[in-house]
Coordinates of C-alpha atoms in Angstrom, one line a residue:
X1 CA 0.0 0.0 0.0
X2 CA 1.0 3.6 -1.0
X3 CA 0.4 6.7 0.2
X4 CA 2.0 8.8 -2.5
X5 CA 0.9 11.8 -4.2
X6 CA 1.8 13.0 -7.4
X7 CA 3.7 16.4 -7.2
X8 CA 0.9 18.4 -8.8
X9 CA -2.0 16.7 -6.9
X10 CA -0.6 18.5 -4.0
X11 CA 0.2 22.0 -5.5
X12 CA -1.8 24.5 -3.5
X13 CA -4.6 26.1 -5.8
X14 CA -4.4 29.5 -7.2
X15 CA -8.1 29.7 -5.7
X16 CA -7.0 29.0 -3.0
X17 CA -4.2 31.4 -2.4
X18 CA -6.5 34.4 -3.4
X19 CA -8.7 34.1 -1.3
X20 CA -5.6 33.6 1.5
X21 CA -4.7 36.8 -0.3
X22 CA -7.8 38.3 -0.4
X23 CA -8.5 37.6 4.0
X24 CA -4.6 39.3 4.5
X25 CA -5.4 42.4 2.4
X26 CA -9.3 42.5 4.2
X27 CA -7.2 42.0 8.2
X28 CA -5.0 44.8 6.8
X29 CA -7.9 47.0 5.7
X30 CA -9.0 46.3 9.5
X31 CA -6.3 46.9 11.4
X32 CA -5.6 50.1 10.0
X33 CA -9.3 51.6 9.4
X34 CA -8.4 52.2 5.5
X35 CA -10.8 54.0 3.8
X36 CA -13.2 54.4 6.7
X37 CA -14.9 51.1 5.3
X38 CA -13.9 49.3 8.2
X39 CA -17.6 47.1 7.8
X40 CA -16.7 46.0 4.8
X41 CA -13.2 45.1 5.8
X42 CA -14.6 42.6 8.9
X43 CA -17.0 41.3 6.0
X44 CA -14.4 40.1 3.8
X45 CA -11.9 39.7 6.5
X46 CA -13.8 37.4 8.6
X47 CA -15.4 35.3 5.4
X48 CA -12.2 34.9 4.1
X49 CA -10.5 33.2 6.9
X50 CA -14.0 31.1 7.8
X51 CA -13.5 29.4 3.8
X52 CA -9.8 29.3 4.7
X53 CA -10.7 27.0 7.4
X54 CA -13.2 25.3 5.7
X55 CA -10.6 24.4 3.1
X56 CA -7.9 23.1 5.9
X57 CA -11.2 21.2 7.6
X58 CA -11.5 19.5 4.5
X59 CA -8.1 19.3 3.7
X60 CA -7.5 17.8 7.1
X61 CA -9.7 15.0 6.2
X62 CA -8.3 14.2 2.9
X63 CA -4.8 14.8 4.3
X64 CA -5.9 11.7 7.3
X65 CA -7.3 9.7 4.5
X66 CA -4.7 9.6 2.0
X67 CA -2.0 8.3 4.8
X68 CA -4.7 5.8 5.7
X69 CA -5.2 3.9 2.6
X70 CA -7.4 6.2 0.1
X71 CA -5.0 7.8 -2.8
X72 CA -7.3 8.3 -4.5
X73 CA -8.1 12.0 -2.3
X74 CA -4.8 13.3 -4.6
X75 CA -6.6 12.6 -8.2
X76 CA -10.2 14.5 -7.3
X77 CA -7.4 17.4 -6.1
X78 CA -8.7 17.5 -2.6
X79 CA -5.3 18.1 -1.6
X80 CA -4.2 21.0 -3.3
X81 CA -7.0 23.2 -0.7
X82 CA -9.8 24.2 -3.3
X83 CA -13.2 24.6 -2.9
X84 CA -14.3 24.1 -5.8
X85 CA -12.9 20.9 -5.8
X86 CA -14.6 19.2 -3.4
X87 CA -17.6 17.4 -4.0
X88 CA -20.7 19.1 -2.8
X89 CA -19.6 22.7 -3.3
X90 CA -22.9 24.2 -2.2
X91 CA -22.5 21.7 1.2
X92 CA -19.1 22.7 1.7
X93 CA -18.9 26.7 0.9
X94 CA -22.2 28.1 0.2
X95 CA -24.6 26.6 2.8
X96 CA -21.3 27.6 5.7
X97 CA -21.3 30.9 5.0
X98 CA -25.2 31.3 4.4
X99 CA -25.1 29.9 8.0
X100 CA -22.4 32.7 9.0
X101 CA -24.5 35.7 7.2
X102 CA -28.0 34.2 8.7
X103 CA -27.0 33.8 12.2
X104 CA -23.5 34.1 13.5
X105 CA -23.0 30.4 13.3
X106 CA -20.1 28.3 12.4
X107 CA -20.9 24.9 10.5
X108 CA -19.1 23.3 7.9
X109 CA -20.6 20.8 5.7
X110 CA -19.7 17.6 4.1
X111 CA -17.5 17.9 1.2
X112 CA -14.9 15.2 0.0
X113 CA -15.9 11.7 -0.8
X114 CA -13.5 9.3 1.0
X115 CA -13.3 5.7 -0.9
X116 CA -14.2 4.2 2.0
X117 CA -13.1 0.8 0.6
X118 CA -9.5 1.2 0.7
X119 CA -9.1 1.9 4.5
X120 CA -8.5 -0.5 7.0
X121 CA -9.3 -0.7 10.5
X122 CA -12.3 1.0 12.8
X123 CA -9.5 3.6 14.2
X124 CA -8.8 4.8 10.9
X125 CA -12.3 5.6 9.6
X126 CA -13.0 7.5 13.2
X127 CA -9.6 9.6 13.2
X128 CA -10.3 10.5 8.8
X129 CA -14.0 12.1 10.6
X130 CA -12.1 13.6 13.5
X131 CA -9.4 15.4 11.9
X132 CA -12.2 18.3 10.2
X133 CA -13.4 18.8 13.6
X134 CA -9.7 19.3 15.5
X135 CA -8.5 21.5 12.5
X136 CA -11.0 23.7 13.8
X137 CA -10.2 23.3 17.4
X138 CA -6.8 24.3 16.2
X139 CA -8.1 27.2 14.6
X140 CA -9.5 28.7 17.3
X141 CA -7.0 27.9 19.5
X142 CA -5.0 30.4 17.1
X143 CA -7.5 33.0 16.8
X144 CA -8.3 32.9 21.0
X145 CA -4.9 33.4 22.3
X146 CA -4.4 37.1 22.1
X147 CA -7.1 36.7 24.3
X148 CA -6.2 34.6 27.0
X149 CA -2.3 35.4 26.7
X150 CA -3.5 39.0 27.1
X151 CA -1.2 39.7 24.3
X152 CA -4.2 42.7 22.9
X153 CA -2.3 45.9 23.3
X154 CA -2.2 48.1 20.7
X155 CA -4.5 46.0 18.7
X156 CA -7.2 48.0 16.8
X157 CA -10.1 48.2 18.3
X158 CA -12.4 46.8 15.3
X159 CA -9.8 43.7 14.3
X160 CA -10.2 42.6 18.3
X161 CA -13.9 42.6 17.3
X162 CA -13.3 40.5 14.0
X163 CA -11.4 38.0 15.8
X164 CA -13.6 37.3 18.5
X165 CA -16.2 36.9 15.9
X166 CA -13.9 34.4 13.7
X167 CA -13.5 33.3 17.4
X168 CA -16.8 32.0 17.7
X169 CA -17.5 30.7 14.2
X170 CA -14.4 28.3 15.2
X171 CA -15.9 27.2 18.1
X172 CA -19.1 27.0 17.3
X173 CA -17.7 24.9 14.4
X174 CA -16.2 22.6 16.5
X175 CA -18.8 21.9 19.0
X176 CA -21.2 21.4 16.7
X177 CA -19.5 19.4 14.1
X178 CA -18.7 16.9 17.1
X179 CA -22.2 16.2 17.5
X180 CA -22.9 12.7 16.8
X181 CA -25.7 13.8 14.3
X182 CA -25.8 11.5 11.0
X183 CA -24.0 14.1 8.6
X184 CA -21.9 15.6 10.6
X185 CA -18.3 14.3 11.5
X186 CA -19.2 13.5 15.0
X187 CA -21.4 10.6 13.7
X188 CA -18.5 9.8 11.0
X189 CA -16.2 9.2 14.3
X190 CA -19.0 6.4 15.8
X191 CA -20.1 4.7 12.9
X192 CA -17.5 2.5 12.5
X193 CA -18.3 0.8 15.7
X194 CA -22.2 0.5 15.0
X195 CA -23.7 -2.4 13.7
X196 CA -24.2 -2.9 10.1
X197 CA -28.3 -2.4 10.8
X198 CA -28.1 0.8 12.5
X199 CA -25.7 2.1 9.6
X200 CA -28.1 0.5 7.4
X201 CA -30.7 2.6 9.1
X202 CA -29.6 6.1 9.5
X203 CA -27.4 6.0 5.9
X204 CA -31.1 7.7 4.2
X205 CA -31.6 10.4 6.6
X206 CA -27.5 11.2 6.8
X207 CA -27.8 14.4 4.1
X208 CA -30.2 15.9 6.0
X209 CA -28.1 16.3 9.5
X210 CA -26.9 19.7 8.5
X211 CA -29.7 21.1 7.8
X212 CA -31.6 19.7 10.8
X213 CA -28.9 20.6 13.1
X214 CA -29.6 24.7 12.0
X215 CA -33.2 24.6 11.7
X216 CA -33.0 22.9 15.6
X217 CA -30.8 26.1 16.6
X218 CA -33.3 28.2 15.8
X219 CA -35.3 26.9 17.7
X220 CA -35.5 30.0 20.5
X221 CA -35.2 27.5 23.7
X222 CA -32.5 25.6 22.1
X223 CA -30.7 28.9 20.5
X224 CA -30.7 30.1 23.8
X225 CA -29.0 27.4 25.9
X226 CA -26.3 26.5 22.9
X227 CA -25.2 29.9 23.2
X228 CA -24.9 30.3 26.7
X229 CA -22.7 27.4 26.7
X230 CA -20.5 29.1 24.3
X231 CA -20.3 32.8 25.9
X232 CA -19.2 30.4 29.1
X233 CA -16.6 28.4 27.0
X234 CA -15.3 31.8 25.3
X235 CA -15.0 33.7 28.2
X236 CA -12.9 31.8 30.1
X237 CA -10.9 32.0 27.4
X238 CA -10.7 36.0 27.9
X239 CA -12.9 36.7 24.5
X240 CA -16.2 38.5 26.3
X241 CA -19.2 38.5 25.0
X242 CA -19.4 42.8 23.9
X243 CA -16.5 41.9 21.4
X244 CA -18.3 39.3 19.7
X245 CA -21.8 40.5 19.5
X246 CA -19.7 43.6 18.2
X247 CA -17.6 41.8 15.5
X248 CA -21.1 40.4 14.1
X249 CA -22.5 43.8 14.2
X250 CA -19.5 45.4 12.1
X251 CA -19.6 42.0 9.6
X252 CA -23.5 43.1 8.9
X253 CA -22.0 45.7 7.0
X254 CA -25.1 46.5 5.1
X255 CA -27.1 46.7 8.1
X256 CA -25.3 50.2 8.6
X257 CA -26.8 51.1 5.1
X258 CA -30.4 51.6 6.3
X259 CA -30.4 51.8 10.0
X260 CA -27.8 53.0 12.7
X261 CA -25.2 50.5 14.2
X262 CA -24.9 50.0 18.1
X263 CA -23.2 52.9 19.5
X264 CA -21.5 50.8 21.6
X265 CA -19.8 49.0 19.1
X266 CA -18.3 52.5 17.9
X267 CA -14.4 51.5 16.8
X268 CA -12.8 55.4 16.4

């Protein structure tokens, strides 16, 4: 067994490195309040780095696969970081940031199709699911510790906002990707170990888990408790809860169009 890649199957996309490009010149716009479009800047700033991390989520999982058996991951160019490669484009990009724009909430969807077939071993097929979910963990692990290293001075006042936003989308990603919802990876890391009836069983109602998952959070009661949980996780990390209501107010950009932002979110 292989797990070799031919040199251009793992060539980083040009897609892919704009919109790495695109994020840097956005954090940049941010930090330094260029042309007073500092709305915009979190907008682009903020998506940018969540489809950056959906690409490593996905990457993560093809990168996990490929050393486990499946080379075929290099061929469909799932390790080269593009979207548009993956297989359920709308699942993996679209319906994510929807998510973001619609609610504040961070949820990647399935993407790349794993030839299940050529892996071996129980272990294998639960650490392929797990590694989208710990990129993430990673992630915010990154974005929260100018936070909790209190490392903020002389940071702009609006990029501290962005990043606790990004902060939460992270987060939220993680948690709820973990869930052990048909669909998600949290299930992908069980299944293994169920019995070939229950897999059987749940494999019809698997692309629906997303989608059930955010119709169920906005469910008021349950929208209420989830995030609770979260403000409690993220502030003991040191990210409080002003900064990221306030990063998602300055990402609505176009809500400042028509009617007047929170003056306490005010960043000059």
């Amino acid at each position: 067994m292989t797990t070799a890649a031919k040199r251009g199957d793992r060539r980083i996309s040009p897609v892919f490195l704009g919109i790495a490009a695109v994020t840097a010149v956005a954090g940049w716009a941010v930090w330094t309040g260029f042309a007073d479009a500092t709305g915009f800047a979190v907008f682009l700033f903020v998506t940018g780095a969540w489809i950056v991390s959906l690409c490593l989520h996905e990457y993560a999982h093809a990168r996990t696969a490929l050393h486990s058996g499946d080379t075929s991951v290099g061929t469909k160019g799932y390790l080269t970081l593009n979207p548009l490669a993956y297989t359920h484009a709308l699942l993996s990009i679209v319906l994510p940031v929807l998510f973001v724009i619609m609610g504040g909430i961070g949820l990647p969807g399935g993407a790349v199709y794993i030839e299940r077939g050529r892996i071996h071993g129980r272990w294998k097929h639960s650490l392929i699911s797990a590694a989208g979910p710990l990129t993430n963990v990673a992630f915010a692990i990154v974005c929260t510790a100018p936070f909790w290293l209190d490392a903020l001075d002389g940071v702009p006042v609006a990029f501290r906002y962005a990043l606790a936003f990004l902060t939460m989308l992270q987060v939220t990603a993680a948690i709820l990707n973990s869930l052990p919802i048909p669909g998600l990876d949290g299930y992908g890391v069980i299944e293994p170990w169920l019995s070939y009836r229950i897999r059987r069983q749940v494999e019809p109602i698997a692309p629906f888990g997303l989608i059930a998952v955010f119709a169920i959070l906005w469910i008021p009661e349950v929208n209420i408790v989830f995030f609770d949980g979260i403000h409690t996780l993220l502030g003991g990390l040191g990210v409080e809860e002003f900064q990221r209501y306030c990063g998602y107010d300055l990402y609505r950009f176009w809500r400042g169009l028509f009617d007047e932002r929170d003056p306490g979110c005010a960043v000059a």
